[in-house]
PDB file of C-alpha atoms in Angstrom:
ATOM      1  CA  UNK A  18    -165.368-112.383 -27.371  1.00  0.00           C
ATOM      2  CA  UNK A  19    -165.720-111.299 -30.974  1.00  0.00           C
ATOM      3  CA  UNK A  20    -163.451-113.019 -33.456  1.00  0.00           C
ATOM      4  CA  UNK A  21    -161.146-111.011 -35.710  1.00  0.00           C
ATOM      5  CA  UNK A  22    -163.494-111.856 -38.566  1.00  0.00           C
ATOM      6  CA  UNK A  23    -166.467-110.425 -36.661  1.00  0.00           C
ATOM      7  CA  UNK A  24    -164.534-107.257 -35.822  1.00  0.00           C
ATOM      8  CA  UNK A  25    -163.605-106.818 -39.478  1.00  0.00           C
ATOM      9  CA  UNK A  26    -167.239-107.297 -40.514  1.00  0.00           C
ATOM     10  CA  UNK A  27    -168.414-104.662 -38.018  1.00  0.00           C
ATOM     11  CA  UNK A  28    -165.725-102.271 -39.228  1.00  0.00           C
ATOM     12  CA  UNK A  29    -166.745-102.822 -42.856  1.00  0.00           C
ATOM     13  CA  UNK A  30    -170.391-102.157 -41.970  1.00  0.00           C
ATOM     14  CA  UNK A  31    -169.444 -98.917 -40.232  1.00  0.00           C
ATOM     15  CA  UNK A  32    -167.293 -97.844 -43.159  1.00  0.00           C
ATOM     16  CA  UNK A  33    -170.108 -98.592 -45.613  1.00  0.00           C
ATOM     17  CA  UNK A  34    -172.610 -96.667 -43.496  1.00  0.00           C
ATOM     18  CA  UNK A  35    -170.236 -93.695 -43.439  1.00  0.00           C
ATOM     19  CA  UNK A  36    -169.822 -93.853 -47.227  1.00  0.00           C
ATOM     20  CA  UNK A  37    -173.609 -94.026 -47.643  1.00  0.00           C
ATOM     21  CA  UNK A  38    -174.281 -91.047 -45.367  1.00  0.00           C
ATOM     22  CA  UNK A  39    -171.587 -88.925 -47.026  1.00  0.00           C
ATOM     23  CA  UNK A  40    -172.865 -89.848 -50.492  1.00  0.00           C
ATOM     24  CA  UNK A  41    -176.370 -88.674 -49.562  1.00  0.00           C
ATOM     25  CA  UNK A  42    -174.908 -85.370 -48.344  1.00  0.00           C
ATOM     26  CA  UNK A  43    -172.960 -84.913 -51.584  1.00  0.00           C
ATOM     27  CA  UNK A  44    -176.024 -85.562 -53.738  1.00  0.00           C
ATOM     28  CA  UNK A  45    -178.262 -83.218 -51.747  1.00  0.00           C
ATOM     29  CA  UNK A  46    -175.668 -80.454 -51.760  1.00  0.00           C
ATOM     30  CA  UNK A  47    -175.500 -80.570 -55.560  1.00  0.00           C
ATOM     31  CA  UNK A  48    -179.273 -80.379 -55.899  1.00  0.00           C
ATOM     32  CA  UNK A  49    -178.998 -76.589 -55.875  1.00  0.00           C
ATOM     33  CA  UNK A  50    -177.329 -76.807 -59.287  1.00  0.00           C
ATOM     34  CA  UNK A  51    -180.592 -78.151 -60.740  1.00  0.00           C
ATOM     35  CA  UNK A  52    -182.928 -75.693 -59.065  1.00  0.00           C
ATOM     36  CA  UNK A  53    -180.651 -72.767 -59.928  1.00  0.00           C
ATOM     37  CA  UNK A  54    -180.643 -73.840 -63.607  1.00  0.00           C
ATOM     38  CA  UNK A  55    -177.438 -71.878 -64.307  1.00  0.00           C
ATOM     39  CA  UNK A  56    -176.410 -73.294 -67.672  1.00  0.00           C
ATOM     40  CA  UNK A  57    -179.654 -75.171 -68.328  1.00  0.00           C
ATOM     41  CA  UNK A  58    -180.095 -73.136 -71.512  1.00  0.00           C
ATOM     42  CA  UNK A  59    -176.622 -74.058 -72.800  1.00  0.00           C
ATOM     43  CA  UNK A  60    -177.531 -77.229 -74.658  1.00  0.00           C
ATOM     44  CA  UNK A  61    -175.601 -79.734 -76.723  1.00  0.00           C
ATOM     45  CA  UNK A  62    -177.391 -82.461 -78.660  1.00  0.00           C
ATOM     46  CA  UNK A  63    -175.720 -85.868 -78.184  1.00  0.00           C
ATOM     47  CA  UNK A  64    -178.201 -87.522 -80.525  1.00  0.00           C
ATOM     48  CA  UNK A  65    -181.727 -86.947 -81.736  1.00  0.00           C
ATOM     49  CA  UNK A  66    -183.759 -85.809 -78.715  1.00  0.00           C
ATOM     50  CA  UNK A  67    -180.795 -86.683 -76.447  1.00  0.00           C
ATOM     51  CA  UNK A  68    -179.445 -83.552 -74.800  1.00  0.00           C
ATOM     52  CA  UNK A  69    -176.769 -82.504 -72.332  1.00  0.00           C
ATOM     53  CA  UNK A  70    -176.545 -79.120 -70.603  1.00  0.00           C
ATOM     54  CA  UNK A  71    -173.828 -77.344 -68.657  1.00  0.00           C
ATOM     55  CA  UNK A  72    -175.707 -78.401 -65.519  1.00  0.00           C
ATOM     56  CA  UNK A  73    -175.287 -82.110 -66.365  1.00  0.00           C
ATOM     57  CA  UNK A  74    -171.550 -81.690 -66.957  1.00  0.00           C
ATOM     58  CA  UNK A  75    -170.943 -79.534 -63.882  1.00  0.00           C
ATOM     59  CA  UNK A  76    -172.932 -81.724 -61.474  1.00  0.00           C
ATOM     60  CA  UNK A  77    -171.204 -84.896 -62.670  1.00  0.00           C
ATOM     61  CA  UNK A  78    -167.758 -83.303 -62.373  1.00  0.00           C
ATOM     62  CA  UNK A  79    -168.435 -81.986 -58.863  1.00  0.00           C
ATOM     63  CA  UNK A  80    -170.000 -85.173 -57.521  1.00  0.00           C
ATOM     64  CA  UNK A  81    -167.340 -87.449 -58.983  1.00  0.00           C
ATOM     65  CA  UNK A  82    -164.570 -85.276 -57.495  1.00  0.00           C
ATOM     66  CA  UNK A  83    -166.082 -85.673 -54.020  1.00  0.00           C
ATOM     67  CA  UNK A  84    -166.808 -89.382 -54.464  1.00  0.00           C
ATOM     68  CA  UNK A  85    -163.182 -90.059 -55.392  1.00  0.00           C
ATOM     69  CA  UNK A  86    -162.163 -88.613 -52.038  1.00  0.00           C
ATOM     70  CA  UNK A  87    -164.786 -90.735 -50.310  1.00  0.00           C
ATOM     71  CA  UNK A  88    -163.659 -94.018 -51.920  1.00  0.00           C
ATOM     72  CA  UNK A  89    -160.518 -93.601 -54.070  1.00  0.00           C
ATOM     73  CA  UNK A  90    -160.652 -97.249 -55.176  1.00  0.00           C
ATOM     74  CA  UNK A  91    -164.146 -97.079 -56.709  1.00  0.00           C
ATOM     75  CA  UNK A  92    -164.682 -96.682 -60.441  1.00  0.00           C
ATOM     76  CA  UNK A  93    -166.873 -93.905 -61.811  1.00  0.00           C
ATOM     77  CA  UNK A  94    -169.653 -94.747 -64.262  1.00  0.00           C
ATOM     78  CA  UNK A  95    -171.689 -91.763 -65.399  1.00  0.00           C
ATOM     79  CA  UNK A  96    -173.998 -90.680 -68.173  1.00  0.00           C
ATOM     80  CA  UNK A  97    -171.821 -87.787 -69.305  1.00  0.00           C
ATOM     81  CA  UNK A  98    -168.480 -89.587 -69.616  1.00  0.00           C
ATOM     82  CA  UNK A  99    -166.778 -92.346 -71.556  1.00  0.00           C
ATOM     83  CA  UNK A 100    -167.209 -95.573 -69.613  1.00  0.00           C
ATOM     84  CA  UNK A 101    -164.583 -97.793 -71.185  1.00  0.00           C
ATOM     85  CA  UNK A 102    -162.802-100.429 -69.127  1.00  0.00           C
ATOM     86  CA  UNK A 103    -165.287-100.579 -66.244  1.00  0.00           C
ATOM     87  CA  UNK A 104    -164.775-103.748 -64.181  1.00  0.00           C
ATOM     88  CA  UNK A 105    -168.282-104.711 -63.084  1.00  0.00           C
ATOM     89  CA  UNK A 106    -166.811-106.944 -60.365  1.00  0.00           C
ATOM     90  CA  UNK A 107    -165.181-104.018 -58.575  1.00  0.00           C
ATOM     91  CA  UNK A 108    -166.616-101.067 -56.652  1.00  0.00           C
ATOM     92  CA  UNK A 109    -168.514 -98.640 -58.886  1.00  0.00           C
ATOM     93  CA  UNK A 110    -170.317 -95.349 -58.434  1.00  0.00           C
ATOM     94  CA  UNK A 111    -173.195 -95.155 -60.939  1.00  0.00           C
ATOM     95  CA  UNK A 112    -174.377 -91.590 -61.512  1.00  0.00           C
ATOM     96  CA  UNK A 113    -176.969 -89.793 -63.574  1.00  0.00           C
ATOM     97  CA  UNK A 114    -176.225 -86.137 -62.753  1.00  0.00           C
ATOM     98  CA  UNK A 115    -179.543 -84.933 -64.191  1.00  0.00           C
ATOM     99  CA  UNK A 116    -182.171 -87.580 -64.815  1.00  0.00           C
ATOM    100  CA  UNK A 117    -184.753 -85.600 -66.736  1.00  0.00           C
ATOM    101  CA  UNK A 118    -182.539 -83.244 -68.742  1.00  0.00           C
ATOM    102  CA  UNK A 119    -185.344 -82.346 -71.165  1.00  0.00           C
ATOM    103  CA  UNK A 120    -187.504 -81.439 -68.165  1.00  0.00           C
ATOM    104  CA  UNK A 121    -184.706 -79.211 -66.866  1.00  0.00           C
ATOM    105  CA  UNK A 122    -184.325 -77.464 -70.226  1.00  0.00           C
ATOM    106  CA  UNK A 123    -188.039 -76.609 -70.218  1.00  0.00           C
ATOM    107  CA  UNK A 124    -188.136 -75.758 -66.490  1.00  0.00           C
ATOM    108  CA  UNK A 125    -190.592 -78.625 -65.995  1.00  0.00           C
ATOM    109  CA  UNK A 126    -189.597 -79.218 -62.402  1.00  0.00           C
ATOM    110  CA  UNK A 127    -189.275 -82.984 -62.263  1.00  0.00           C
ATOM    111  CA  UNK A 128    -185.562 -83.750 -62.570  1.00  0.00           C
ATOM    112  CA  UNK A 129    -183.380 -85.711 -60.156  1.00  0.00           C
ATOM    113  CA  UNK A 130    -179.837 -86.680 -59.269  1.00  0.00           C
ATOM    114  CA  UNK A 131    -179.556 -90.472 -59.171  1.00  0.00           C
ATOM    115  CA  UNK A 132    -176.579 -92.221 -57.546  1.00  0.00           C
ATOM    116  CA  UNK A 133    -175.943 -95.880 -56.773  1.00  0.00           C
ATOM    117  CA  UNK A 134    -172.966 -97.719 -55.286  1.00  0.00           C
ATOM    118  CA  UNK A 135    -172.272-101.258 -56.443  1.00  0.00           C
ATOM    119  CA  UNK A 136    -169.701-103.849 -55.480  1.00  0.00           C
ATOM    120  CA  UNK A 137    -169.206-107.252 -57.068  1.00  0.00           C
ATOM    121  CA  UNK A 138    -172.161-106.686 -59.373  1.00  0.00           C
ATOM    122  CA  UNK A 139    -174.571-105.977 -56.485  1.00  0.00           C
ATOM    123  CA  UNK A 140    -176.085-102.557 -55.799  1.00  0.00           C
ATOM    124  CA  UNK A 141    -175.476-101.832 -52.115  1.00  0.00           C
ATOM    125  CA  UNK A 142    -177.259 -98.504 -51.845  1.00  0.00           C
ATOM    126  CA  UNK A 143    -179.020 -95.913 -53.943  1.00  0.00           C
ATOM    127  CA  UNK A 144    -180.034 -92.259 -53.670  1.00  0.00           C
ATOM    128  CA  UNK A 145    -182.553 -90.384 -55.810  1.00  0.00           C
ATOM    129  CA  UNK A 146    -182.878 -86.706 -54.944  1.00  0.00           C
ATOM    130  CA  UNK A 147    -185.598 -84.407 -56.273  1.00  0.00           C
ATOM    131  CA  UNK A 148    -184.357 -80.941 -55.277  1.00  0.00           C
ATOM    132  CA  UNK A 149    -187.421 -79.152 -56.649  1.00  0.00           C
ATOM    133  CA  UNK A 150    -189.611 -80.797 -54.020  1.00  0.00           C
ATOM    134  CA  UNK A 151    -186.833 -81.487 -51.480  1.00  0.00           C
ATOM    135  CA  UNK A 152    -187.523 -85.215 -51.532  1.00  0.00           C
ATOM    136  CA  UNK A 153    -184.612 -87.580 -50.960  1.00  0.00           C
ATOM    137  CA  UNK A 154    -185.306 -91.270 -51.618  1.00  0.00           C
ATOM    138  CA  UNK A 155    -182.714 -93.673 -50.193  1.00  0.00           C
ATOM    139  CA  UNK A 156    -182.257 -97.414 -49.911  1.00  0.00           C
ATOM    140  CA  UNK A 157    -179.581 -99.725 -48.541  1.00  0.00           C
ATOM    141  CA  UNK A 158    -179.527-103.397 -49.450  1.00  0.00           C
ATOM    142  CA  UNK A 159    -181.432-105.344 -46.814  1.00  0.00           C
ATOM    143  CA  UNK A 160    -182.329-102.244 -44.790  1.00  0.00           C
ATOM    144  CA  UNK A 161    -185.465-100.937 -46.491  1.00  0.00           C
ATOM    145  CA  UNK A 162    -186.315 -97.796 -48.441  1.00  0.00           C
ATOM    146  CA  UNK A 163    -186.897 -94.291 -47.118  1.00  0.00           C
ATOM    147  CA  UNK A 164    -188.199 -90.875 -48.136  1.00  0.00           C
ATOM    148  CA  UNK A 165    -186.578 -88.063 -46.173  1.00  0.00           C
ATOM    149  CA  UNK A 166    -185.648 -90.596 -43.505  1.00  0.00           C
ATOM    150  CA  UNK A 167    -189.118 -92.130 -43.130  1.00  0.00           C
ATOM    151  CA  UNK A 168    -189.798 -95.749 -44.234  1.00  0.00           C
ATOM    152  CA  UNK A 169    -191.736 -96.226 -47.463  1.00  0.00           C
ATOM    153  CA  UNK A 170    -193.481 -99.188 -49.079  1.00  0.00           C
ATOM    154  CA  UNK A 171    -195.010 -99.929 -52.441  1.00  0.00           C
ATOM    155  CA  UNK A 172    -198.786 -99.737 -52.699  1.00  0.00           C
ATOM    156  CA  UNK A 173    -201.006-102.621 -51.674  1.00  0.00           C
ATOM    157  CA  UNK A 174    -203.089-102.535 -54.862  1.00  0.00           C
ATOM    158  CA  UNK A 175    -204.078-106.010 -56.056  1.00  0.00           C
ATOM    159  CA  UNK A 176    -205.931-105.256 -59.300  1.00  0.00           C
ATOM    160  CA  UNK A 177    -204.479-103.414 -62.285  1.00  0.00           C
ATOM    161  CA  UNK A 178    -207.835-101.674 -62.705  1.00  0.00           C
ATOM    162  CA  UNK A 179    -207.176 -99.818 -59.449  1.00  0.00           C
ATOM    163  CA  UNK A 180    -203.658 -98.773 -60.425  1.00  0.00           C
ATOM    164  CA  UNK A 181    -201.934 -95.615 -61.621  1.00  0.00           C
ATOM    165  CA  UNK A 182    -199.003 -96.491 -63.868  1.00  0.00           C
ATOM    166  CA  UNK A 183    -196.202 -94.725 -65.722  1.00  0.00           C
ATOM    167  CA  UNK A 184    -194.985 -95.695 -69.193  1.00  0.00           C
ATOM    168  CA  UNK A 185    -191.870 -94.048 -70.606  1.00  0.00           C
ATOM    169  CA  UNK A 186    -191.951 -92.966 -74.244  1.00  0.00           C
ATOM    170  CA  UNK A 187    -188.197 -93.347 -74.905  1.00  0.00           C
ATOM    171  CA  UNK A 188    -187.864 -90.390 -77.329  1.00  0.00           C
ATOM    172  CA  UNK A 189    -184.377 -91.504 -78.316  1.00  0.00           C
ATOM    173  CA  UNK A 190    -185.811 -94.763 -79.665  1.00  0.00           C
ATOM    174  CA  UNK A 191    -188.610 -93.505 -81.916  1.00  0.00           C
ATOM    175  CA  UNK A 192    -188.313 -96.367 -84.378  1.00  0.00           C
ATOM    176  CA  UNK A 193    -190.100 -98.425 -81.702  1.00  0.00           C
ATOM    177  CA  UNK A 194    -192.835 -95.836 -81.127  1.00  0.00           C
ATOM    178  CA  UNK A 195    -195.653 -97.971 -82.538  1.00  0.00           C
ATOM    179  CA  UNK A 196    -194.679-100.886 -80.304  1.00  0.00           C
ATOM    180  CA  UNK A 197    -194.461 -98.636 -77.277  1.00  0.00           C
ATOM    181  CA  UNK A 198    -197.824 -96.982 -77.906  1.00  0.00           C
ATOM    182  CA  UNK A 199    -199.365-100.432 -78.390  1.00  0.00           C
ATOM    183  CA  UNK A 200    -198.122-101.341 -74.916  1.00  0.00           C
ATOM    184  CA  UNK A 201    -199.388 -98.068 -73.545  1.00  0.00           C
ATOM    185  CA  UNK A 202    -202.844 -98.577 -75.060  1.00  0.00           C
ATOM    186  CA  UNK A 203    -203.172-102.049 -73.541  1.00  0.00           C
ATOM    187  CA  UNK A 204    -202.143-100.803 -70.113  1.00  0.00           C
ATOM    188  CA  UNK A 205    -204.376 -97.723 -70.433  1.00  0.00           C
ATOM    189  CA  UNK A 206    -207.389 -99.915 -71.231  1.00  0.00           C
ATOM    190  CA  UNK A 207    -206.870-101.931 -68.042  1.00  0.00           C
ATOM    191  CA  UNK A 208    -205.571 -99.459 -65.427  1.00  0.00           C
ATOM    192  CA  UNK A 209    -207.044 -96.286 -63.899  1.00  0.00           C
ATOM    193  CA  UNK A 210    -204.698 -93.979 -65.797  1.00  0.00           C
ATOM    194  CA  UNK A 211    -201.158 -93.455 -67.105  1.00  0.00           C
ATOM    195  CA  UNK A 212    -198.572 -90.827 -66.253  1.00  0.00           C
ATOM    196  CA  UNK A 213    -195.350 -89.793 -68.028  1.00  0.00           C
ATOM    197  CA  UNK A 214    -193.018 -87.778 -65.785  1.00  0.00           C
ATOM    198  CA  UNK A 215    -189.819 -87.843 -67.834  1.00  0.00           C
ATOM    199  CA  UNK A 216    -187.398 -89.078 -65.173  1.00  0.00           C
ATOM    200  CA  UNK A 217    -187.139 -92.855 -64.833  1.00  0.00           C
ATOM    201  CA  UNK A 218    -185.376 -92.531 -61.484  1.00  0.00           C
ATOM    202  CA  UNK A 219    -188.233 -90.417 -60.139  1.00  0.00           C
ATOM    203  CA  UNK A 220    -190.905 -92.729 -61.533  1.00  0.00           C
ATOM    204  CA  UNK A 221    -189.199 -95.716 -59.896  1.00  0.00           C
ATOM    205  CA  UNK A 222    -189.050 -93.742 -56.646  1.00  0.00           C
ATOM    206  CA  UNK A 223    -192.771 -93.061 -56.938  1.00  0.00           C
ATOM    207  CA  UNK A 224    -193.421 -96.793 -57.318  1.00  0.00           C
ATOM    208  CA  UNK A 225    -191.328 -97.355 -54.185  1.00  0.00           C
ATOM    209  CA  UNK A 226    -193.407 -94.934 -52.106  1.00  0.00           C
ATOM    210  CA  UNK A 227    -196.783 -95.990 -53.532  1.00  0.00           C
ATOM    211  CA  UNK A 228    -197.630 -92.915 -55.614  1.00  0.00           C
ATOM    212  CA  UNK A 229    -197.406 -95.087 -58.711  1.00  0.00           C
ATOM    213  CA  UNK A 230    -198.287 -98.765 -58.841  1.00  0.00           C
ATOM    214  CA  UNK A 231    -196.329 -99.728 -61.954  1.00  0.00           C
ATOM    215  CA  UNK A 232    -193.651 -98.399 -64.308  1.00  0.00           C
ATOM    216  CA  UNK A 233    -192.178 -99.472 -67.638  1.00  0.00           C
ATOM    217  CA  UNK A 234    -189.681 -97.952 -70.033  1.00  0.00           C
ATOM    218  CA  UNK A 235    -187.514 -99.380 -72.777  1.00  0.00           C
ATOM    219  CA  UNK A 236    -184.023 -98.333 -73.822  1.00  0.00           C
ATOM    220  CA  UNK A 237    -182.819 -97.321 -70.351  1.00  0.00           C
ATOM    221  CA  UNK A 238    -179.187 -97.236 -69.250  1.00  0.00           C
ATOM    222  CA  UNK A 239    -177.898 -98.554 -65.940  1.00  0.00           C
ATOM    223  CA  UNK A 240    -177.593 -95.036 -64.474  1.00  0.00           C
ATOM    224  CA  UNK A 241    -181.304 -94.505 -65.190  1.00  0.00           C
ATOM    225  CA  UNK A 242    -182.471 -97.425 -63.049  1.00  0.00           C
ATOM    226  CA  UNK A 243    -179.648 -98.533 -60.704  1.00  0.00           C
ATOM    227  CA  UNK A 244    -180.720 -96.527 -57.660  1.00  0.00           C
ATOM    228  CA  UNK A 245    -184.449 -96.624 -58.412  1.00  0.00           C
ATOM    229  CA  UNK A 246    -184.609-100.382 -58.858  1.00  0.00           C
ATOM    230  CA  UNK A 247    -183.082-100.917 -55.410  1.00  0.00           C
ATOM    231  CA  UNK A 248    -185.593 -98.473 -53.952  1.00  0.00           C
ATOM    232  CA  UNK A 249    -188.462-100.510 -55.397  1.00  0.00           C
ATOM    233  CA  UNK A 250    -187.237-103.899 -54.177  1.00  0.00           C
ATOM    234  CA  UNK A 251    -186.340-102.578 -50.726  1.00  0.00           C
ATOM    235  CA  UNK A 252    -189.837-101.070 -50.514  1.00  0.00           C
ATOM    236  CA  UNK A 253    -191.373-104.499 -51.168  1.00  0.00           C
ATOM    237  CA  UNK A 254    -191.890-104.186 -54.910  1.00  0.00           C
ATOM    238  CA  UNK A 255    -190.723-106.242 -57.837  1.00  0.00           C
ATOM    239  CA  UNK A 256    -188.523-105.320 -60.791  1.00  0.00           C
ATOM    240  CA  UNK A 257    -187.806-107.016 -64.100  1.00  0.00           C
ATOM    241  CA  UNK A 258    -184.804-105.754 -66.049  1.00  0.00           C
ATOM    242  CA  UNK A 259    -184.335-107.379 -69.434  1.00  0.00           C
ATOM    243  CA  UNK A 260    -181.497-105.720 -71.312  1.00  0.00           C
ATOM    244  CA  UNK A 261    -182.447-102.050 -71.682  1.00  0.00           C
ATOM    245  CA  UNK A 262    -186.108-102.616 -70.709  1.00  0.00           C
ATOM    246  CA  UNK A 263    -187.147-101.945 -67.116  1.00  0.00           C
ATOM    247  CA  UNK A 264    -190.398-102.834 -65.362  1.00  0.00           C
ATOM    248  CA  UNK A 265    -191.288-102.219 -61.731  1.00  0.00           C
ATOM    249  CA  UNK A 266    -194.556-102.683 -59.875  1.00  0.00           C
ATOM    250  CA  UNK A 267    -196.332-103.716 -56.742  1.00  0.00           C
ATOM    251  CA  UNK A 268    -196.168-107.539 -56.474  1.00  0.00           C
ATOM    252  CA  UNK A 269    -199.862-108.371 -56.878  1.00  0.00           C
ATOM    253  CA  UNK A 270    -200.112-106.887 -60.382  1.00  0.00           C
ATOM    254  CA  UNK A 271    -196.815-108.229 -61.731  1.00  0.00           C
ATOM    255  CA  UNK A 272    -198.199-111.109 -63.803  1.00  0.00           C
ATOM    256  CA  UNK A 273    -200.936-109.082 -65.513  1.00  0.00           C
ATOM    257  CA  UNK A 274    -198.761-105.986 -65.974  1.00  0.00           C
ATOM    258  CA  UNK A 275    -195.906-107.976 -67.490  1.00  0.00           C
ATOM    259  CA  UNK A 276    -198.239-109.874 -69.816  1.00  0.00           C
ATOM    260  CA  UNK A 277    -199.748-106.651 -71.178  1.00  0.00           C
ATOM    261  CA  UNK A 278    -196.284-105.239 -71.868  1.00  0.00           C
ATOM    262  CA  UNK A 279    -195.373-108.081 -74.217  1.00  0.00           C
ATOM    263  CA  UNK A 280    -195.322-107.134 -77.891  1.00  0.00           C
ATOM    264  CA  UNK A 281    -196.961-109.457 -80.424  1.00  0.00           C
ATOM    265  CA  UNK A 282    -195.230-110.291 -83.699  1.00  0.00           C
ATOM    266  CA  UNK A 283    -197.927-108.358 -85.596  1.00  0.00           C
ATOM    267  CA  UNK A 284    -197.281-105.227 -83.530  1.00  0.00           C
ATOM    268  CA  UNK A 285    -193.535-105.615 -83.964  1.00  0.00           C
ATOM    269  CA  UNK A 286    -193.941-106.001 -87.737  1.00  0.00           C
ATOM    270  CA  UNK A 287    -196.260-102.983 -87.999  1.00  0.00           C
ATOM    271  CA  UNK A 288    -193.821-100.930 -85.919  1.00  0.00           C
TER     272      UNK A 288
END
């Protein structure tokens, strides 16, 4: 016989699975807002090179309205809202309604919706949806990572010289440009090549499925990496998040990759 505790645990697991499945449906349904681009040309500048469009606002409003019905007790943390008074110990939806807004503005078709669900400071599941290529990356804590329902893993590359990496340029943090390009040059000298896609969530997803072997960007917010970081770890990769700086890679290159990303005092002074 199952104990009452066991029954409650099974019920909680079923409830969480239902929330996860519904959340994926909500995200995918709203993907049409990105591909349709209605309002993508209506732009407001939040800061230098930091933009928001009508699409960002509309997608966040629609998704949050549906998520509140799904779990009325959960808090809502999103890029396009004030996030005062968030209790990190409670249940939280973490949403970037358009990760890659500049891409969307220019019709450079690499933008995603990124959603994570956290409880007690732990991310329980994440969804990154690329509607332009109809690719839905999902991960649940302890259950692996998937692309359109099929299991994915990070690459098996063991040498940085065999790797394709992505380095974000953080346009909103241009005072650190010299430092960032110094990092990029060191990585470029040692790896096969570098890519810059313009959506951290998508680049993390590409690390998770093995298209990229490493990723780094500074000055990220939690909605940029929450879902993607879980994807990477559930796919067998490693992540290092130090304040606003995020690194992810296949395990065998971690030590060398991380060492090359460190900034010397001379580079910091020159920057």
